[in-house]
Short mmCIF file of C-alpha atoms and ligand atoms in Angstrom, two decimals:
data_model
loop_
_atom_site.label_atom_id
_atom_site.label_comp_id
_atom_site.label_asym_id
_atom_site.label_seq_id
_atom_site.Cartn_x
_atom_site.Cartn_y
_atom_site.Cartn_z
CA MET A 1430 3.14 -26.38 6.90
CA ASP A 1431 -0.60 -28.24 7.45
CA LYS A 1432 -2.76 -25.07 6.47
CA LYS A 1433 -6.14 -24.77 8.54
CA ASN A 1434 -8.92 -26.87 6.54
CA ILE A 1435 -10.78 -23.20 5.86
CA ASP A 1436 -12.58 -21.66 2.61
CA TRP A 1437 -10.44 -18.89 1.90
CA SER A 1438 -11.44 -17.30 -1.19
CA ASN A 1439 -14.94 -17.05 0.91
CA LEU A 1440 -13.77 -15.59 3.71
CA GLY A 1441 -15.56 -12.15 4.40
CA PHE A 1442 -13.96 -9.35 6.94
CA GLY A 1443 -14.57 -11.02 10.39
CA TYR A 1444 -13.36 -13.01 13.72
CA ILE A 1445 -11.61 -16.02 13.55
CA LYS A 1446 -10.22 -17.67 16.51
CA THR A 1447 -6.32 -18.47 15.97
CA ASP A 1448 -4.24 -20.56 18.15
CA LYS A 1449 -2.23 -18.13 19.06
CA ARG A 1450 -1.97 -14.67 20.42
CA TYR A 1451 0.89 -12.55 22.32
CA VAL A 1452 0.30 -10.47 25.41
CA SER A 1453 2.63 -8.16 27.66
CA ALA A 1454 1.63 -6.66 30.67
CA TYR A 1455 3.11 -2.98 32.05
CA LYS A 1456 2.99 -3.02 35.75
CA ASN A 1457 5.38 -0.77 38.41
CA GLY A 1458 7.00 1.42 35.74
CA ALA A 1459 7.60 -1.64 33.99
CA TRP A 1460 7.58 -4.37 30.53
CA ASP A 1461 7.32 -8.09 31.67
CA GLU A 1462 8.81 -10.03 28.83
CA GLY A 1463 5.67 -11.03 27.04
CA GLN A 1464 4.83 -14.04 25.58
CA LEU A 1465 2.60 -16.50 23.41
CA ILE A 1466 -0.82 -17.60 25.00
CA GLU A 1467 -4.02 -19.71 23.89
CA ASP A 1468 -6.72 -17.88 25.92
CA ASP A 1469 -8.44 -15.85 23.81
CA MET A 1470 -10.35 -14.25 26.87
CA ILE A 1471 -9.41 -11.44 28.94
CA THR A 1472 -10.47 -10.95 32.42
CA MET A 1473 -10.42 -7.41 34.21
CA SER A 1474 -12.21 -5.16 36.64
CA GLU A 1475 -15.25 -3.72 35.90
CA CYS A 1476 -13.12 -0.54 36.69
CA ALA A 1477 -10.97 -0.90 33.97
CA CYS A 1478 -9.37 2.30 32.79
CA VAL A 1479 -10.40 0.79 29.06
CA LEU A 1480 -13.62 0.57 30.25
CA GLN A 1481 -14.59 3.98 31.76
CA TYR A 1482 -12.57 6.16 29.81
CA SER A 1483 -11.23 4.12 26.68
CA GLN A 1484 -8.11 4.59 26.86
CA THR A 1485 -7.14 2.18 23.83
CA ILE A 1486 -5.03 2.88 21.23
CA PHE A 1487 -4.59 -0.24 18.28
CA GLU A 1488 -3.00 -1.05 14.85
CA GLY A 1489 -3.70 -2.57 11.71
CA LEU A 1490 -1.59 -4.78 9.63
CA LYS A 1491 -1.34 -8.37 7.04
CA ALA A 1492 1.33 -11.01 6.80
CA TYR A 1493 0.64 -13.10 3.73
CA THR A 1494 2.04 -15.34 0.97
CA THR A 1495 4.24 -14.22 -1.90
CA GLN A 1496 4.40 -15.29 -5.04
CA ASP A 1497 7.08 -17.47 -4.32
CA GLY A 1498 5.77 -18.85 -1.11
CA LYS A 1499 7.38 -17.04 1.41
CA ILE A 1500 5.38 -15.82 4.22
CA VAL A 1501 5.53 -11.89 5.04
CA VAL A 1502 4.29 -8.75 6.24
CA PHE A 1503 4.53 -5.07 4.94
CA ARG A 1504 6.34 -2.21 6.93
CA PRO A 1505 5.36 -3.46 10.39
CA ASP A 1506 8.09 -0.64 11.72
CA LEU A 1507 5.64 1.60 11.10
CA ASN A 1508 2.83 0.32 12.87
CA ALA A 1509 5.42 0.18 16.10
CA GLU A 1510 6.29 3.91 15.61
CA ARG A 1511 2.84 5.10 14.92
CA LEU A 1512 1.61 2.67 17.63
CA ALA A 1513 4.61 4.44 19.93
CA ASN A 1514 3.05 7.93 19.06
CA SER A 1515 -0.45 7.20 19.50
CA ALA A 1516 0.69 6.12 23.26
CA ARG A 1517 2.16 9.32 23.88
CA ARG A 1518 -0.50 11.36 22.91
CA MET A 1519 -2.72 8.88 24.82
CA GLU A 1520 -0.51 8.76 28.87
CA MET A 1521 0.24 5.44 28.19
CA PRO A 1522 3.38 3.39 28.30
CA VAL A 1523 5.87 3.21 24.54
CA PHE A 1524 5.47 -0.89 23.64
CA PRO A 1525 9.57 -0.83 22.52
CA GLU A 1526 9.25 -0.69 18.32
CA ASP A 1527 11.69 -3.38 17.56
CA ARG A 1528 9.95 -5.68 21.00
CA PHE A 1529 6.73 -4.91 18.85
CA VAL A 1530 8.71 -6.20 15.97
CA ASP A 1531 9.51 -9.04 16.92
CA ALA A 1532 5.72 -9.78 18.73
CA VAL A 1533 4.61 -9.67 15.31
CA GLU A 1534 7.20 -12.33 13.93
CA GLN A 1535 6.16 -14.28 16.73
CA VAL A 1536 2.22 -14.23 16.25
CA VAL A 1537 2.44 -14.93 12.54
CA ARG A 1538 5.12 -17.61 13.08
CA ALA A 1539 2.65 -19.59 15.79
CA ASN A 1540 -0.50 -19.20 13.44
CA LYS A 1541 1.35 -20.15 10.04
CA ALA A 1542 -1.59 -22.64 9.28
CA PHE A 1543 -3.92 -19.63 9.04
CA VAL A 1544 -1.66 -17.71 6.64
CA PRO A 1545 -3.75 -18.00 3.36
CA PRO A 1546 -2.39 -19.79 0.32
CA TYR A 1547 -1.34 -16.97 -2.34
CA GLY A 1548 -3.52 -15.98 -5.51
CA THR A 1549 -6.81 -16.25 -2.55
CA GLY A 1550 -6.63 -12.57 -1.76
CA ALA A 1551 -7.00 -13.52 1.80
CA THR A 1552 -4.46 -12.62 4.19
CA LEU A 1553 -3.68 -12.86 8.11
CA TYR A 1554 -5.71 -10.06 9.81
CA LEU A 1555 -3.09 -8.69 12.63
CA ARG A 1556 -4.59 -6.52 15.39
CA PRO A 1557 -2.08 -4.94 17.86
CA TYR A 1558 -3.41 -2.49 20.59
CA MET A 1559 -3.00 -1.65 23.84
CA PHE A 1560 -5.11 -0.44 26.90
CA GLY A 1561 -5.35 0.49 30.49
CA ILE A 1562 -6.04 -1.96 32.74
CA ASN A 1563 -6.05 -1.47 36.54
CA PRO A 1564 -9.55 0.06 38.10
CA VAL A 1565 -9.42 4.36 37.85
CA ILE A 1566 -13.00 5.65 38.91
CA GLY A 1567 -11.21 9.47 39.78
CA VAL A 1568 -10.32 10.52 36.06
CA LYS A 1569 -6.53 9.72 35.56
CA PRO A 1570 -4.22 7.23 32.89
CA ALA A 1571 -3.70 3.89 34.31
CA GLU A 1572 -0.50 2.59 35.74
CA GLU A 1573 -0.95 -0.87 34.10
CA PHE A 1574 -1.53 -1.97 31.44
CA GLN A 1575 -1.60 -4.70 28.12
CA PHE A 1576 0.12 -4.68 24.86
CA ARG A 1577 -1.46 -7.75 22.81
CA ILE A 1578 -2.05 -8.94 19.01
CA PHE A 1579 -4.17 -11.58 17.92
CA ALA A 1580 -4.31 -12.57 13.80
CA THR A 1581 -7.11 -13.48 12.12
CA PRO A 1582 -7.77 -14.53 8.69
CA VAL A 1583 -9.58 -12.20 6.46
CA GLY A 1584 -10.85 -13.15 2.83
CA PRO A 1585 -9.97 -10.88 -0.17
CA TYR A 1586 -11.39 -6.99 0.11
CA PHE A 1587 -13.05 -6.87 -2.96
CA LYS A 1588 -14.71 -10.19 -4.12
CA GLY A 1589 -14.67 -10.00 -8.15
CA GLY A 1590 -13.36 -6.96 -8.69
CA ALA A 1591 -12.74 -3.10 -7.00
CA LYS A 1592 -15.90 -1.71 -8.23
CA PRO A 1593 -16.29 2.25 -6.69
CA ILE A 1594 -18.09 3.67 -4.08
CA THR A 1595 -20.43 6.37 -3.39
CA ILE A 1596 -19.09 8.13 0.02
CA LYS A 1597 -21.16 11.33 1.43
CA VAL A 1598 -19.71 14.76 2.65
CA SER A 1599 -20.75 14.09 6.74
CA ASP A 1600 -22.89 16.24 8.93
CA PHE A 1601 -20.74 15.01 11.27
CA ASP A 1602 -17.59 15.62 12.44
CA ARG A 1603 -14.37 12.81 12.55
CA ALA A 1604 -11.36 14.90 14.75
CA ALA A 1605 -11.32 18.12 16.23
CA PRO A 1606 -8.46 20.91 15.50
CA HIS A 1607 -5.78 19.43 17.91
CA GLY A 1608 -7.38 16.88 18.77
CA THR A 1609 -6.51 12.83 18.68
CA GLY A 1610 -7.48 12.72 14.74
CA ASN A 1611 -3.27 11.41 13.91
CA ILE A 1612 -3.56 8.83 16.06
CA LYS A 1613 -5.23 5.41 16.14
CA ALA A 1614 -7.37 5.35 18.78
CA GLY A 1615 -10.41 3.63 19.78
CA LEU A 1616 -12.24 6.66 20.82
CA ASN A 1617 -11.72 7.64 17.13
CA TYR A 1618 -14.47 4.86 16.03
CA ALA A 1619 -16.89 5.22 18.71
CA MET A 1620 -17.69 8.57 18.05
CA SER A 1621 -18.00 7.74 14.03
CA LEU A 1622 -20.03 4.41 14.60
CA HIS A 1623 -22.85 6.44 14.16
CA ALA A 1624 -22.22 8.54 11.39
CA ILE A 1625 -21.12 5.42 9.49
CA VAL A 1626 -24.44 3.41 10.37
CA THR A 1627 -26.25 7.08 9.50
CA ALA A 1628 -24.39 7.04 6.02
CA HIS A 1629 -25.10 3.55 5.42
CA LYS A 1630 -28.64 3.69 5.94
CA GLU A 1631 -29.05 6.70 3.27
CA GLY A 1632 -27.07 4.40 0.92
CA PHE A 1633 -23.54 5.64 0.65
CA ASP A 1634 -21.04 3.50 1.48
CA GLU A 1635 -18.62 6.06 3.61
CA ASN A 1636 -18.61 9.15 4.77
CA MET A 1637 -16.36 11.96 3.64
CA TYR A 1638 -15.25 13.93 6.48
CA LEU A 1639 -14.43 17.52 6.30
CA ASP A 1640 -12.33 19.63 8.96
CA ALA A 1641 -14.11 20.87 11.81
CA GLY A 1642 -12.60 24.05 12.05
CA SER A 1643 -14.14 25.45 8.86
CA ARG A 1644 -15.51 22.67 6.89
CA THR A 1645 -13.74 23.77 3.90
CA LYS A 1646 -10.94 20.93 3.50
CA VAL A 1647 -11.38 17.79 2.98
CA GLU A 1648 -9.91 15.30 5.28
CA GLU A 1649 -10.40 11.45 5.23
CA THR A 1650 -13.35 8.69 5.72
CA GLY A 1651 -13.35 6.97 8.85
CA GLY A 1652 -10.91 4.57 8.56
CA ALA A 1653 -9.05 5.42 5.07
CA ASN A 1654 -7.21 8.00 3.47
CA PHE A 1655 -8.14 10.08 0.58
CA LEU A 1656 -5.76 10.04 -2.53
CA PHE A 1657 -7.15 12.26 -5.40
CA VAL A 1658 -5.86 12.01 -9.40
CA THR A 1659 -5.62 15.71 -10.95
CA LYS A 1660 -6.72 16.03 -15.02
CA ASP A 1661 -3.12 16.04 -15.31
CA ASN A 1662 -1.86 12.38 -13.56
CA LYS A 1663 -0.70 14.61 -10.56
CA ILE A 1664 -1.28 12.48 -7.07
CA VAL A 1665 -2.73 15.27 -4.57
CA THR A 1666 -3.25 13.66 -0.86
CA PRO A 1667 -4.62 16.16 1.93
CA LYS A 1668 -2.27 17.74 4.70
CA SER A 1669 -3.74 17.98 8.12
CA ASP A 1670 -2.80 17.78 11.55
CA SER A 1671 -6.22 14.96 12.39
CA ILE A 1672 -5.73 12.46 9.79
CA LEU A 1673 -4.44 9.69 10.36
CA PRO A 1674 -1.06 8.56 8.82
CA SER A 1675 -2.02 6.19 6.39
CA ILE A 1676 0.58 3.60 5.82
CA THR A 1677 -1.15 2.29 2.62
CA ARG A 1678 -1.46 6.19 1.41
CA ARG A 1679 2.78 6.73 2.57
CA SER A 1680 3.49 4.02 0.72
CA LEU A 1681 1.22 4.85 -2.88
CA MET A 1682 3.06 8.31 -3.02
CA VAL A 1683 6.03 6.33 -2.73
CA VAL A 1684 5.21 4.32 -5.72
CA ALA A 1685 3.78 7.40 -7.21
CA LYS A 1686 7.08 8.86 -7.24
CA GLU A 1687 9.49 6.65 -7.62
CA TYR A 1688 7.80 3.86 -9.89
CA LEU A 1689 5.09 5.24 -12.13
CA GLY A 1690 7.26 9.30 -12.77
CA LEU A 1691 4.30 10.23 -10.87
CA GLU A 1692 4.57 14.39 -9.20
CA VAL A 1693 2.83 14.03 -5.84
CA GLU A 1694 1.44 17.08 -3.58
CA GLU A 1695 0.56 16.50 0.20
CA ARG A 1696 -1.01 19.91 1.31
CA GLU A 1697 -4.46 21.28 2.26
CA VAL A 1698 -7.36 20.11 -0.30
CA TYR A 1699 -10.20 22.42 -0.60
CA PHE A 1700 -13.28 20.76 -0.90
CA ASP A 1701 -14.38 23.15 -3.39
CA GLU A 1702 -11.69 22.04 -5.82
CA VAL A 1703 -12.85 17.69 -5.92
CA LYS A 1704 -14.85 18.43 -8.78
CA ASP A 1705 -11.83 18.88 -10.51
CA PHE A 1706 -10.16 15.41 -9.87
CA ALA A 1707 -10.22 12.81 -12.22
CA GLU A 1708 -10.24 10.07 -10.25
CA CYS A 1709 -10.32 9.75 -6.28
CA GLY A 1710 -9.72 6.70 -4.16
CA LEU A 1711 -9.33 5.90 -0.15
CA CYS A 1712 -6.45 3.99 0.97
CA GLY A 1713 -5.81 1.60 3.89
CA THR A 1714 -4.78 -2.09 4.70
CA ALA A 1715 -7.72 -4.03 4.01
CA ALA A 1716 -8.51 -2.56 0.84
CA VAL A 1717 -5.25 -0.83 0.07
CA ILE A 1718 -7.21 1.43 -2.88
CA SER A 1719 -10.99 1.96 -3.00
CA PRO A 1720 -12.19 3.37 -5.80
CA VAL A 1721 -14.68 6.53 -5.76
CA GLY A 1722 -17.28 6.97 -7.98
CA LYS A 1723 -19.71 9.31 -6.53
CA ILE A 1724 -19.48 12.42 -3.88
CA TYR A 1725 -22.98 13.28 -2.98
CA ASP A 1726 -22.93 16.85 -0.50
CA HIS A 1727 -26.17 17.42 0.14
CA GLY A 1728 -28.05 17.48 -3.22
CA ASN A 1729 -25.33 17.92 -5.61
CA GLU A 1730 -23.38 14.98 -6.72
CA ILE A 1731 -19.27 14.90 -8.10
CA CYS A 1732 -18.99 12.29 -10.42
CA PHE A 1733 -15.47 11.16 -11.17
CA PRO A 1734 -14.74 10.73 -14.98
CA SER A 1735 -13.68 7.32 -14.39
CA GLY A 1736 -17.10 6.48 -13.49
CA MET A 1737 -18.98 3.75 -11.39
CA GLU A 1738 -17.81 0.17 -13.08
CA GLU A 1739 -14.03 0.21 -12.33
CA MET A 1740 -11.07 1.66 -10.77
CA GLY A 1741 -9.72 4.81 -12.94
CA PRO A 1742 -6.91 4.72 -15.04
CA VAL A 1743 -4.03 5.83 -12.28
CA THR A 1744 -5.45 4.30 -9.59
CA LYS A 1745 -5.37 1.17 -11.24
CA LYS A 1746 -1.53 1.64 -11.90
CA LEU A 1747 -1.63 2.40 -8.14
CA TYR A 1748 -3.44 -0.17 -7.07
CA ASP A 1749 -1.59 -3.18 -9.34
CA THR A 1750 1.67 -1.72 -8.23
CA LEU A 1751 1.54 -1.82 -4.70
CA THR A 1752 0.03 -5.38 -4.48
CA GLY A 1753 2.84 -6.47 -6.82
CA ILE A 1754 5.34 -5.34 -4.50
CA GLN A 1755 3.68 -6.55 -1.45
CA MET A 1756 3.13 -9.82 -3.46
CA GLY A 1757 7.13 -10.11 -4.39
CA ARG A 1758 5.80 -9.79 -8.43
CA ILE A 1759 7.45 -6.10 -7.97
CA GLU A 1760 10.96 -5.19 -6.41
CA ALA A 1761 10.17 -3.63 -3.45
CA PRO A 1762 11.79 -1.29 -1.65
CA LYS A 1763 14.24 -1.37 0.57
CA GLY A 1764 12.72 -2.69 4.04
CA TRP A 1765 9.40 -2.95 2.77
CA ILE A 1766 8.94 -6.46 3.61
CA LYS A 1767 9.60 -8.78 6.09
CA VAL A 1768 10.13 -12.33 5.99
CA ILE A 1769 8.69 -14.37 8.67
CA ASP A 1770 11.01 -17.62 8.70
C1 LIG B 2383 -5.76 2.98 9.87
C2 LIG B 2383 -6.50 3.96 9.78
C3 LIG B 2383 -5.99 4.44 8.21
C4 LIG B 2383 -5.42 3.72 7.39
O1 LIG B 2383 -4.18 3.09 7.96
P1 LIG B 2383 -3.04 1.87 6.99
O2 LIG B 2383 -2.01 2.39 7.86
O3 LIG B 2383 -3.42 2.55 5.67
O4 LIG B 2383 -3.98 0.82 7.37
C5 LIG B 2383 -6.76 5.56 7.78
N1 LIG B 2383 -7.05 6.25 8.69
C6 LIG B 2383 -7.65 5.75 10.00
C7 LIG B 2383 -8.55 6.78 10.46
C8 LIG B 2383 -7.37 4.63 10.32
O5 LIG B 2383 -7.56 4.19 11.89
#
């Protein structure tokens, strides 16, 4: 298989059109059989539900080459399940989970030439998404939908090593109690754009959102869950109904317990306790873990003992173990790695 002529190690995180994408349409109460197509453009009514009322959900996962040259994806069944949960909350039809995994395989297979070689740090990012496409003007769910997956090669998240970032406690909220924070919907991102642009203008890398109800508990950032390490090496992650259940974070909790023998806790985390943690990281598919060195809160700073130069030691062990599992250097738990032949 000839690879595309791409400078893999210097790729950024941007959209690059690949050869094929998957589309399945929902009409008259049923999904069609689905197909791979070449056309990257979508034509729809000016009154499409997605354009007027943001009825859209998505997923994100990566295909990559392991040490022994296999092309694999990481736990796509969990993305299928999460998209189904998002669909139910958004009054959209569920795309069958087995068909989701099959469609992921088809897209990767059709774009094998875009899967970066092992060791470059680059991956083929997959973006499954679904949206309401028929015209809707009175507020109600669409009746016709498309489920799609496109692929785009992306560069290594950390070029030249993972440097700790600085985040701020946001004055904006990400998700309301009993709202849509626990599903992967575009609307959660639309309303976070002002907050992230504001944080960047002020010189911060990310926002820490607190619970909208009491503003006392840690939720997450715009697109990643928190992991904390206590001074006695326990792993703590916030529990809340308005946090998006990150697959990376859930995998890291298993790694911490089963591979590193660490104690793990998923519980409410009060912002007041954050200053007592030894390490802090953000987990998501893109970076696996981004170390946090400093949190700014209205004139006060929390500086983690791990500092601003490198990942804390426990965060690093978690990162090395999970990326080792993903890249085939460490044996994976059953069912975590799906090989695409
Ligand atoms: C996608 C996402 C994450 C990370 O989830 P992963 O499955 O680990 O990629 C975390 N928070 C939010 C709000 C997200 O949308």
